[in-house]
PDB file of C-alpha atoms and ligand atoms in Angstrom:
ATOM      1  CA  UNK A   4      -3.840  -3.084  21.244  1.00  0.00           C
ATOM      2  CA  UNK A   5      -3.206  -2.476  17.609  1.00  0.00           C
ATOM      3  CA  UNK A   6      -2.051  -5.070  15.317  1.00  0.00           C
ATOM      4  CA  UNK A   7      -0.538  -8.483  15.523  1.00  0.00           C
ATOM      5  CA  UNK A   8       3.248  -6.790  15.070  1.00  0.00           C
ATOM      6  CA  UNK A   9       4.415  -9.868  14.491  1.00  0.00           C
ATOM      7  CA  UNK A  10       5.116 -13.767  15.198  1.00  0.00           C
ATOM      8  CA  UNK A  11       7.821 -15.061  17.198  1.00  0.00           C
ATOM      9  CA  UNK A  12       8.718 -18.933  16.242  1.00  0.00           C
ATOM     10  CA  UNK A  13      11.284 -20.577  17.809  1.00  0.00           C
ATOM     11  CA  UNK A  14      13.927 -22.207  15.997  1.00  0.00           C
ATOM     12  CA  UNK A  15      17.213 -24.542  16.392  1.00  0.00           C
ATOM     13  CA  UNK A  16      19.260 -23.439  13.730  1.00  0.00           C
ATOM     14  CA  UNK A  17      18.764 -19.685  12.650  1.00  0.00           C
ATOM     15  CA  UNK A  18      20.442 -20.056   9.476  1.00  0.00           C
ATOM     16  CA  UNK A  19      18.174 -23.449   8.119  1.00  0.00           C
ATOM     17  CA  UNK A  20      15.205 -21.451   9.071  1.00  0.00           C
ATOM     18  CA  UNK A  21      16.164 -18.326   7.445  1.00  0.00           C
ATOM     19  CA  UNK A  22      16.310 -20.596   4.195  1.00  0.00           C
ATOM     20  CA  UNK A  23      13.322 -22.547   4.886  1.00  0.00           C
ATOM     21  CA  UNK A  24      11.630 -19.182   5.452  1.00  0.00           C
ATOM     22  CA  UNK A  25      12.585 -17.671   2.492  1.00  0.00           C
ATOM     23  CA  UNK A  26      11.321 -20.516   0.875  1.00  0.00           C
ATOM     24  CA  UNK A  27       7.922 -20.643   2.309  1.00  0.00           C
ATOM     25  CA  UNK A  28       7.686 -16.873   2.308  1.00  0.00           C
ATOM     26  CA  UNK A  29       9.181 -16.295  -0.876  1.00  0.00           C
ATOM     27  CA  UNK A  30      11.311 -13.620   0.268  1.00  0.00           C
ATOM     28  CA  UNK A  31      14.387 -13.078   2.221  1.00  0.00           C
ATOM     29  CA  UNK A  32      14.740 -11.934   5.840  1.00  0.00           C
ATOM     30  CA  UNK A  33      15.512  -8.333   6.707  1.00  0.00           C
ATOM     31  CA  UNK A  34      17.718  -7.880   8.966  1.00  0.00           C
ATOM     32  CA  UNK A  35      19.416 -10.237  11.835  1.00  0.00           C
ATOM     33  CA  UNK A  36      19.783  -9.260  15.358  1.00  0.00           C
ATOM     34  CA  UNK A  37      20.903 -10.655  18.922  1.00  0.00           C
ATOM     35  CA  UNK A  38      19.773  -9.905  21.974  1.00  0.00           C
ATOM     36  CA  UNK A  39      22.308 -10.410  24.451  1.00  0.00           C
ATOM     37  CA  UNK A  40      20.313 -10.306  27.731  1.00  0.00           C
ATOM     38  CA  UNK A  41      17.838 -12.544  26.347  1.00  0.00           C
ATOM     39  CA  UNK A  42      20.535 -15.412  24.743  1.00  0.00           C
ATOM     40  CA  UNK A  43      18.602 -15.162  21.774  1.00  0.00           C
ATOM     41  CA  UNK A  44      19.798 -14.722  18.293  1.00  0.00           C
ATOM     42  CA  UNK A  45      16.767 -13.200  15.859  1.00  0.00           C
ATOM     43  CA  UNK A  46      15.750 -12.798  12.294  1.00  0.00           C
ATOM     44  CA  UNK A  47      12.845 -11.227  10.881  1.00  0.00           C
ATOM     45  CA  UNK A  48      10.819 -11.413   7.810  1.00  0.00           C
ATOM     46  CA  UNK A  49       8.154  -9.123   6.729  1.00  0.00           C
ATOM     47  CA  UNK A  50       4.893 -10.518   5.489  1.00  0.00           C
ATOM     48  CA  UNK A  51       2.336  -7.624   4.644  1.00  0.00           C
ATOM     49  CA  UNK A  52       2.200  -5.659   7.566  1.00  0.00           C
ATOM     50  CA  UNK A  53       2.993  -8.032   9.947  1.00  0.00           C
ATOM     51  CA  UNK A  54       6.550 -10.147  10.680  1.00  0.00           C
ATOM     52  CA  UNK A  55       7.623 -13.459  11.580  1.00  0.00           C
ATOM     53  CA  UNK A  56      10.475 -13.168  14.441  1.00  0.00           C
ATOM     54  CA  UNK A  57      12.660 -16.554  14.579  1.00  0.00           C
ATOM     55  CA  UNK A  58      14.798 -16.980  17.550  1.00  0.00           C
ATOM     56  CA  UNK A  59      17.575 -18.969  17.945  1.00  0.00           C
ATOM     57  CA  UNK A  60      19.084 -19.638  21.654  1.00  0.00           C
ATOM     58  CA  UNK A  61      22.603 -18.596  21.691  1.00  0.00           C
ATOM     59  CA  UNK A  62      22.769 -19.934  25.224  1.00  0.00           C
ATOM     60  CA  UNK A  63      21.397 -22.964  27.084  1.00  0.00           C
ATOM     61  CA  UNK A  64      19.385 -21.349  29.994  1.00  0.00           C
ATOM     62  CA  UNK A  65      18.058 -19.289  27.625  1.00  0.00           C
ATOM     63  CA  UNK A  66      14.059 -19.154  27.351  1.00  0.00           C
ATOM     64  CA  UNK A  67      14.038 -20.134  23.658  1.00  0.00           C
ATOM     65  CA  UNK A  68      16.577 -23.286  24.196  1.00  0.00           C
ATOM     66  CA  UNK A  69      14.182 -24.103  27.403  1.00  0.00           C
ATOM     67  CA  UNK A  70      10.983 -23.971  25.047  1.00  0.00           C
ATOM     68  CA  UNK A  71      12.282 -26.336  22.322  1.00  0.00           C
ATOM     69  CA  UNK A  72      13.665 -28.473  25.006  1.00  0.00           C
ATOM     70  CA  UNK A  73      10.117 -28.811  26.730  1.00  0.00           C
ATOM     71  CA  UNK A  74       7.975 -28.312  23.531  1.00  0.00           C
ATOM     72  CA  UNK A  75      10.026 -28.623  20.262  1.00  0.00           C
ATOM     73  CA  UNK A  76      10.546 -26.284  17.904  1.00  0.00           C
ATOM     74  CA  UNK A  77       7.028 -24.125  17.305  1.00  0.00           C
ATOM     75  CA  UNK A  78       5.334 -20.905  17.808  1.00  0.00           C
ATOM     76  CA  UNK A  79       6.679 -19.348  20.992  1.00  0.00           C
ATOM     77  CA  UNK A  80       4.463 -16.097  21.096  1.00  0.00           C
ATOM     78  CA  UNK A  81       2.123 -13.329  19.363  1.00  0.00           C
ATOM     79  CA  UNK A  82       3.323 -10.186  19.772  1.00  0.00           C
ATOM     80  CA  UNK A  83       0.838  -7.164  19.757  1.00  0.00           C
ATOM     81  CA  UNK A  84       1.948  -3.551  18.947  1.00  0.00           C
ATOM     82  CA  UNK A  85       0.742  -0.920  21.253  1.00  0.00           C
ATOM     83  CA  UNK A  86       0.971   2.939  21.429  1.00  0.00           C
ATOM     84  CA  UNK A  87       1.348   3.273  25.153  1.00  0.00           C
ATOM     85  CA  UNK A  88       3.327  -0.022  26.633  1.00  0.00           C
ATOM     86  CA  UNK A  89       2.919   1.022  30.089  1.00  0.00           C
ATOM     87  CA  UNK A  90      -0.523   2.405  30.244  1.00  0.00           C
ATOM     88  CA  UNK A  91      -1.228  -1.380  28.859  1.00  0.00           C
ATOM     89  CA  UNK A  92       0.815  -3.027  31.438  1.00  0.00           C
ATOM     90  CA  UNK A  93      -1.291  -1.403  33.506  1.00  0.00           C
ATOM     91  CA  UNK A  94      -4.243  -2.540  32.255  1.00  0.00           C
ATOM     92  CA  UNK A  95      -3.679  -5.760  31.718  1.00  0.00           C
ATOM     93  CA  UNK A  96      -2.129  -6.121  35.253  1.00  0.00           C
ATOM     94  CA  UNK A  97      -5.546  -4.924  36.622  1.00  0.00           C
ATOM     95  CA  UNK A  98      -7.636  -7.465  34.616  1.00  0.00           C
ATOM     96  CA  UNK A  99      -5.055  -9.968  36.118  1.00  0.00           C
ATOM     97  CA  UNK A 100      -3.004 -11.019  33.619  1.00  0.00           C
ATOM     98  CA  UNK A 101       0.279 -11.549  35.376  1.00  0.00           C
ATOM     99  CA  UNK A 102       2.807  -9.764  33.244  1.00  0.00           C
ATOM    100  CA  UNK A 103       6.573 -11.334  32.952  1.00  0.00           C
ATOM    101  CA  UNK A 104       8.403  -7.893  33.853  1.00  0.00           C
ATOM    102  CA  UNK A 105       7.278  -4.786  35.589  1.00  0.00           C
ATOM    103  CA  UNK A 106       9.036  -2.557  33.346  1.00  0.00           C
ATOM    104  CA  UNK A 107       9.228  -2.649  29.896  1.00  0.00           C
ATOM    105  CA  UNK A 108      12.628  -3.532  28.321  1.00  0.00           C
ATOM    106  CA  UNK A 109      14.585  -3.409  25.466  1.00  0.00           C
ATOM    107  CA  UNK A 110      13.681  -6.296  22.227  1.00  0.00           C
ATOM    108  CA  UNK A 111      14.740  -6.470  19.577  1.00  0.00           C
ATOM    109  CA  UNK A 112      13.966  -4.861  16.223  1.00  0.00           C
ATOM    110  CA  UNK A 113      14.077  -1.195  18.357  1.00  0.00           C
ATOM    111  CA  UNK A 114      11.060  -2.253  20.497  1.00  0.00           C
ATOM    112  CA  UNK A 115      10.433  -1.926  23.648  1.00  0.00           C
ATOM    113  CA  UNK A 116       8.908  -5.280  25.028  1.00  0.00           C
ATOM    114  CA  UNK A 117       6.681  -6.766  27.762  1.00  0.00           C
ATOM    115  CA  UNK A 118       5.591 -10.145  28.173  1.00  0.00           C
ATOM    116  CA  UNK A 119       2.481 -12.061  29.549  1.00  0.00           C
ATOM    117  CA  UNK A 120       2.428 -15.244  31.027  1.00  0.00           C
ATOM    118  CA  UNK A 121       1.318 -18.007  29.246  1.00  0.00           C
ATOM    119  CA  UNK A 122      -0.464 -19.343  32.005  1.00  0.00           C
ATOM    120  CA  UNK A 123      -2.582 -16.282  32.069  1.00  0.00           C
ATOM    121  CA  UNK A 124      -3.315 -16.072  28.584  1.00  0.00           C
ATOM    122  CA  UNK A 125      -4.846 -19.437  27.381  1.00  0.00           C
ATOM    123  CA  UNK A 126      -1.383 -20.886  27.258  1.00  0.00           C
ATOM    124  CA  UNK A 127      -0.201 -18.184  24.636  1.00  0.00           C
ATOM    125  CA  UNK A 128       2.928 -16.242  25.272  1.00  0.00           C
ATOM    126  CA  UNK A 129       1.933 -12.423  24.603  1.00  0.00           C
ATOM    127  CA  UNK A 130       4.439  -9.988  23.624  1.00  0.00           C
ATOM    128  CA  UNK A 131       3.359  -6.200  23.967  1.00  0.00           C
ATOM    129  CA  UNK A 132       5.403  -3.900  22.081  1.00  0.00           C
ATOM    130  CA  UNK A 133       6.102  -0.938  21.472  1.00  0.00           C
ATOM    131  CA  UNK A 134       7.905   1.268  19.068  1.00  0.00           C
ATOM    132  CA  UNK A 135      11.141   2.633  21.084  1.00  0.00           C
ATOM    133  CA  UNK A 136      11.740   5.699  18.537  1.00  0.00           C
ATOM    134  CA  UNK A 137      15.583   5.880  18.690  1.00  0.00           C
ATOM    135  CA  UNK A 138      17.896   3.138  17.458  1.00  0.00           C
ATOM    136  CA  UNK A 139      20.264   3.570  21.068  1.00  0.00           C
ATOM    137  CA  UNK A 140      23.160   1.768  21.123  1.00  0.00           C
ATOM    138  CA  UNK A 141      23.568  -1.121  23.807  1.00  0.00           C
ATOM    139  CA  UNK A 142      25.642   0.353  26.517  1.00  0.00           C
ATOM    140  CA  UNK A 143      25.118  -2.058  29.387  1.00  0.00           C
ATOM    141  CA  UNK A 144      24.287   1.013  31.233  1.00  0.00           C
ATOM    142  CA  UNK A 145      21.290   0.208  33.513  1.00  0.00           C
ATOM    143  CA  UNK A 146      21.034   3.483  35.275  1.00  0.00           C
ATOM    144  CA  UNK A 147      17.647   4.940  36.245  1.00  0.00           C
ATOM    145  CA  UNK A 148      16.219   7.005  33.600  1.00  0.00           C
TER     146      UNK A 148
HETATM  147 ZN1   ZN B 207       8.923 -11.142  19.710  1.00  0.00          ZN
END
């Protein structure tokens, strides 16, 4: 794994945070984006060469209104950039850590994502990620590659 890529924190209202973030941060978010299949609604901020990711659940079985449900509002997970996502899925599913999906999918900020569970991982949620290259489109096209 490379760097911490960034911080995911899980929020109720996207739009208080982004001000209370800017405030703490002392800068402005860069860009908004929601990810549909996930129910989340996300904002990111750089800090150095890292980011802070705050999601928002846009709907209620979604895994970010489940967490703040259960645990409040908080740090939800570190994400960790790697070169190679599925040579570290790999990995990591041989040193058994039991990893969320077996394929990596699409995230948000033109990543592609896996993540570990928590319960395998000290109680930390674990993003891998990877850079995904191209900035596709959404096309609700599943179809095998
Ligand atoms: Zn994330």
């Amino acid at each position: 794994m490379n760097k911490i890529e960034h911080i995911g924190i899980a929020v109720k209202n996207l739009e208080e945070s982004n001000e209370l973030f800017q405030k703490l941060l002392g800068k402005a978010h860069y860009k908004i984006e929601e990810v549909a299949t996930e129910g989340v609604n996300t904002s990111f901020f750089k800090v150095g060469e890292n980011k802070v990711e705050l999601l928002e659940a846009t709907r209620e079985d979604s895994a970010i209104a489940k967490f703040i449900e259960k645990r409040g509002e908080g740090v939800h997970h570190i994400a960790f950039a790697v070169d190679d996502i599925e040579a570290e899925m790999k990995r990591l599913a041989d040193e058994g850590f039991r990893l969320l999906n077996d394929r990596p999918k699409r995230g948000a900020d033109n990543k592609l994502v896996c993540f570990i569970h928590p319960k395998t991982a000290n109680g930390v949620l674990v993003e891998l990620c990877q850079d995904a290259g191209d900035e596709r489109p959404e096309t609700g096209d599943e179809s095998e590659e």
